[in-house]
């Protein structure tokens, strides 16, 4: 059997970390919506918080590092071709879609740069959990998300310069430094803590998704507060851009896996690794390098991709279970009757 074409994975019993992550990803959109509403209603409350956004993102990425183990990196070595496909699909499809959508909707320079920056970000921190909910290939999902995050300092700035440079000036060198400080170093620090004190980290693993969700909610509140005056006129247009960006990313990610001949679980993983973005990073970079208005697409993406991801995962899981039941019934399994 081709290792890049796994059969349907066995359903594993979720541990405490899985259950906490599933609850967090379910509650997360509501939490972020509430934070955005708070930022919109009382922008003055968060006026002085703008400079704290990179540090808040660092907390999220540190939590991500705490959940990593050497097994995640060994997964890359086991299936390098599938992981490479996921990376290429992610860093080609989403930046390209961002550029096309910005042109198609004739977005203002600030919003266009923000949409493109979302597309140039690495995979989203919730993609692994959503892949699990969809009965997808979690090992492939973790591998692609891990490598895309590690490569972000080398890939995100030049892609942003190439695609968003026509709209706003892009200091790619400064962006590299920011990504190293707010993404790569916290992830490596979290991984080091996990390796040195894994026994203690395991006790707190259930709290990490909630800490990440709360921190991203604060980032969204700060971003929304910074562009509160422009939201009323741009919100619907930004929502349309985000829905198109995310929806087409999910579909094209799944299609890329299908064209490559990957099995159904791997195709589900590809859909989420392409269509879900690290919107917290995009919001932080947009706030630091462009403007709060440019960060608005990332804030909206933070809410929408979790809603759409949960809905698509539920649909994929239903289709998977239905196919399994039909196969069992065809094979004469009495339990399927």
XYZ file of C-alpha atoms in Angstrom:
337
model
C 0.000 0.000 0.000
C 1.220 3.494 -0.865
C 2.015 5.257 2.465
C 0.694 8.521 1.006
C -2.697 6.886 0.460
C -3.766 5.723 3.925
C -7.076 4.047 4.488
C -9.632 5.530 6.848
C -7.871 5.956 10.215
C -9.260 4.141 13.217
C -11.328 6.334 15.498
C -9.200 6.961 18.553
C -10.559 7.848 21.962
C -9.810 11.520 22.618
C -7.653 12.263 25.619
C -7.987 15.300 27.882
C -6.042 17.505 25.461
C -8.232 16.448 22.531
C -11.444 17.078 24.437
C -10.251 20.497 25.590
C -9.185 21.394 22.055
C -12.524 20.277 20.627
C -14.449 22.361 23.159
C -12.166 25.355 22.610
C -12.488 25.262 18.822
C -16.290 25.038 19.197
C -16.553 27.956 21.629
C -13.784 29.973 19.953
C -15.906 31.706 17.259
C -18.381 32.922 19.899
C -15.524 34.121 22.082
C -13.891 36.009 19.206
C -17.218 37.533 18.138
C -17.737 38.796 21.683
C -14.203 40.213 21.768
C -14.723 41.954 18.423
C -18.013 43.444 19.609
C -16.301 44.690 22.759
C -13.516 46.280 20.738
C -16.075 47.936 18.461
C -18.237 49.193 21.332
C -15.416 50.503 23.526
C -12.403 51.192 21.278
C -10.839 53.531 23.828
C -10.464 50.593 26.225
C -7.945 48.957 23.901
C -6.337 52.096 22.452
C -3.078 51.535 24.325
C -2.889 47.804 23.639
C -1.646 47.993 20.059
C 2.003 47.466 21.015
C 1.119 44.344 22.991
C -0.185 42.394 19.969
C 3.177 40.771 19.054
C 3.634 39.615 22.660
C 0.125 38.200 22.739
C 0.843 36.281 19.549
C 4.042 35.019 21.161
C 1.917 33.468 23.921
C -0.213 31.664 21.321
C 2.843 30.309 19.526
C 4.476 29.281 22.812
C 1.351 27.246 23.584
C 1.617 25.677 20.146
C 5.224 24.713 20.879
C 4.173 23.141 24.176
C 1.851 20.783 22.311
C 4.602 19.585 19.942
C 6.685 16.439 20.341
C 9.569 14.955 18.332
C 6.977 12.597 16.812
C 5.536 15.544 14.903
C 8.835 16.074 13.111
C 9.387 12.364 12.501
C 6.092 12.393 10.622
C 7.699 14.699 8.042
C 10.465 12.177 7.371
C 7.960 9.344 6.959
C 5.976 11.081 4.203
C 8.096 13.903 2.787
C 6.274 13.945 -0.547
C 2.831 14.432 0.988
C 4.121 17.106 3.380
C 5.898 18.925 0.531
C 2.679 18.843 -1.478
C 0.800 20.364 1.446
C 3.367 23.139 1.840
C 3.427 24.015 -1.860
C -0.373 23.973 -2.050
C -0.647 26.164 1.042
C 1.907 28.771 0.012
C 0.727 28.907 -3.619
C -3.056 28.660 -3.355
C -3.776 31.028 -0.458
C -1.430 33.890 -1.443
C -2.638 33.612 -5.044
C -6.274 33.663 -3.968
C -5.630 36.676 -1.740
C -4.177 38.611 -4.678
C -6.981 37.587 -7.044
C -9.731 38.449 -4.546
C -8.163 41.836 -3.762
C -8.199 42.657 -7.485
C -11.629 41.174 -8.184
C -13.290 43.125 -5.359
C -11.230 46.273 -6.054
C -10.260 46.552 -2.398
C -8.607 49.655 -0.994
C -4.805 49.400 -0.624
C -5.019 48.789 3.142
C -7.645 46.046 2.875
C -5.984 44.474 -0.169
C -2.653 44.237 1.645
C -4.427 42.749 4.659
C -6.192 40.058 2.607
C -2.949 39.142 0.826
C -1.063 39.019 4.124
C -3.633 36.555 5.513
C -3.004 34.389 2.453
C 0.764 34.493 2.972
C 0.548 33.344 6.615
C 1.312 29.750 7.677
C -1.358 27.170 8.528
C -3.859 27.973 11.258
C -3.328 26.791 14.817
C -6.760 25.091 14.891
C -6.320 23.130 11.649
C -5.102 19.985 13.429
C -8.148 19.828 15.708
C -10.561 20.428 12.826
C -8.818 17.699 10.803
C -9.359 15.339 13.730
C -13.046 16.257 13.889
C -13.312 15.555 10.142
C -11.769 12.074 10.592
C -8.829 13.240 8.498
C -5.143 12.370 8.488
C -4.081 14.139 11.679
C -0.415 13.110 11.348
C -0.194 14.759 7.925
C -2.044 17.825 9.202
C 0.357 18.235 12.132
C 3.389 17.787 9.872
C 2.250 20.400 7.342
C 1.242 22.886 10.054
C 4.544 22.436 11.877
C 6.748 22.870 8.819
C 4.717 25.769 7.421
C 5.144 27.579 10.755
C 8.888 26.901 10.891
C 9.302 28.118 7.288
C 7.151 31.229 7.772
C 10.110 33.615 8.370
C 11.561 32.574 4.993
C 8.323 32.430 2.986
C 5.765 34.919 4.326
C 7.780 38.186 3.952
C 8.946 37.689 0.338
C 5.485 36.516 -0.735
C 3.929 39.579 0.912
C 6.457 41.841 -0.787
C 5.781 40.221 -4.166
C 1.984 40.314 -4.001
C 1.153 43.242 -1.690
C 4.019 45.537 -2.685
C 1.886 47.117 -5.405
C -0.544 48.340 -2.727
C 1.685 49.401 0.173
C 5.403 49.546 0.971
C 6.564 46.239 2.496
C 9.680 46.032 4.670
C 10.369 42.331 4.158
C 13.559 42.312 6.248
C 11.776 43.810 9.258
C 8.937 41.347 8.768
C 11.395 38.437 8.890
C 12.691 39.700 12.226
C 9.175 40.080 13.616
C 8.173 36.552 12.581
C 11.317 35.125 14.127
C 10.581 36.907 17.404
C 6.841 36.336 17.585
C 6.517 32.904 15.957
C 9.633 30.795 15.602
C 11.370 31.600 18.886
C 8.223 31.097 21.041
C 7.455 27.811 19.241
C 11.010 26.563 19.809
C 10.864 27.706 23.428
C 7.602 25.826 23.949
C 9.067 22.707 22.328
C 12.133 22.937 24.579
C 9.953 23.227 27.688
C 7.931 20.205 26.524
C 11.115 18.176 26.079
C 12.575 19.210 29.441
C 9.428 19.193 31.559
C 6.945 17.119 29.599
C 5.518 15.522 32.728
C 4.391 18.897 34.059
C 3.224 20.164 30.658
C 1.019 17.085 30.236
C -0.849 18.047 33.405
C -1.708 21.447 31.931
C -2.254 20.365 28.317
C -6.025 20.729 28.599
C -5.696 24.421 29.479
C -3.504 25.351 26.501
C -6.275 25.538 23.845
C -8.263 27.829 26.120
C -5.267 30.065 26.796
C -4.637 30.313 23.042
C -8.311 31.040 22.315
C -8.506 33.766 24.965
C -5.282 35.368 23.750
C -6.418 35.423 20.110
C -9.719 36.936 21.260
C -7.806 39.784 22.908
C -5.800 40.299 19.690
C -9.057 40.548 17.731
C -10.474 43.069 20.223
C -7.372 45.250 19.850
C -7.433 45.025 16.040
C -11.153 45.837 15.810
C -10.785 48.731 18.254
C -7.992 50.189 16.133
C -10.182 50.317 13.023
C -13.593 50.825 14.645
C -14.399 53.952 12.639
C -13.831 52.179 9.301
C -15.580 48.906 10.091
C -19.144 50.050 9.410
C -18.327 50.956 5.817
C -15.970 48.041 5.085
C -17.289 45.137 7.165
C -19.511 43.518 4.516
C -16.849 43.799 1.828
C -14.222 42.317 4.135
C -16.572 39.483 5.117
C -17.167 38.677 1.441
C -13.410 38.634 0.789
C -12.788 36.368 3.775
C -15.591 33.919 2.909
C -14.318 33.635 -0.665
C -10.699 33.293 0.447
C -11.397 30.600 3.029
C -14.010 28.700 1.013
C -11.940 28.530 -2.160
C -8.885 27.578 -0.100
C -10.698 24.645 1.499
C -12.008 23.455 -1.876
C -8.735 23.856 -3.758
C -6.756 22.241 -0.929
C -9.012 19.192 -1.089
C -8.768 19.225 -4.883
C -4.975 19.370 -4.791
C -4.903 16.265 -2.618
C -7.317 14.497 -4.944
C -5.286 15.393 -8.045
C -2.166 14.064 -6.314
C -3.895 10.747 -5.643
C -3.974 11.043 -1.853
C -6.470 8.992 0.124
C -9.647 10.526 1.555
C -8.231 11.203 5.064
C -5.191 12.959 3.590
C -7.400 15.021 1.266
C -9.392 16.223 4.273
C -6.165 17.227 6.015
C -5.028 19.092 2.898
C -8.294 21.038 2.775
C -7.820 22.438 6.271
C -4.062 22.964 6.004
C -4.600 25.078 2.903
C -7.821 26.873 3.827
C -7.124 27.717 7.494
C -4.548 30.421 8.222
C -2.604 31.695 11.206
C -4.729 34.832 11.240
C -3.265 35.906 14.580
C 0.128 36.268 12.908
C -1.434 38.115 9.978
C -3.200 40.524 12.354
C 0.004 41.144 14.284
C 2.072 41.794 11.142
C -0.611 43.976 9.566
C -0.898 46.081 12.722
C 2.867 46.486 12.995
C 3.723 47.039 9.319
C 0.570 48.509 7.741
C -2.351 49.770 9.843
C -5.183 48.538 12.079
C -7.487 48.674 9.032
C -5.179 46.285 7.164
C -5.487 43.912 10.123
C -9.290 43.804 9.819
C -9.356 40.916 7.270
C -7.255 38.824 9.666
C -9.619 39.569 12.550
C -12.650 38.512 10.489
C -10.772 35.454 9.221
C -10.107 34.434 12.845
C -13.829 34.067 13.389
C -14.957 32.764 10.028
C -12.401 30.012 9.390
C -13.274 28.365 12.701
C -16.993 28.494 11.905
C -16.528 27.160 8.372
C -13.919 24.642 9.523
C -16.251 23.179 12.131
C -19.133 22.972 9.637
C -17.034 21.374 6.892
C -15.482 18.965 9.403
C -18.948 17.869 10.564
C -20.019 17.282 6.955
C -16.840 15.337 6.132
C -17.206 13.223 9.270
C -20.828 12.427 8.372
C -19.832 11.424 4.828
C -17.008 9.261 6.164
C -19.230 7.431 8.634
C -21.928 6.951 5.986
C -19.370 5.473 3.576
C -18.052 3.143 6.275
C -21.574 1.963 7.084
C -22.356 1.353 3.395
C -19.113 -0.606 2.956
C -19.832 -2.700 6.039
C -23.360 -3.393 4.872
C -22.100 -4.424 1.436
C -19.640 -6.776 3.104
C -22.473 -8.394 5.047
C -21.530 -7.031 8.467
C -24.629 -7.486 10.680
C -23.527 -4.589 12.907
C -24.099 -2.207 10.007
C -27.776 -3.156 9.699
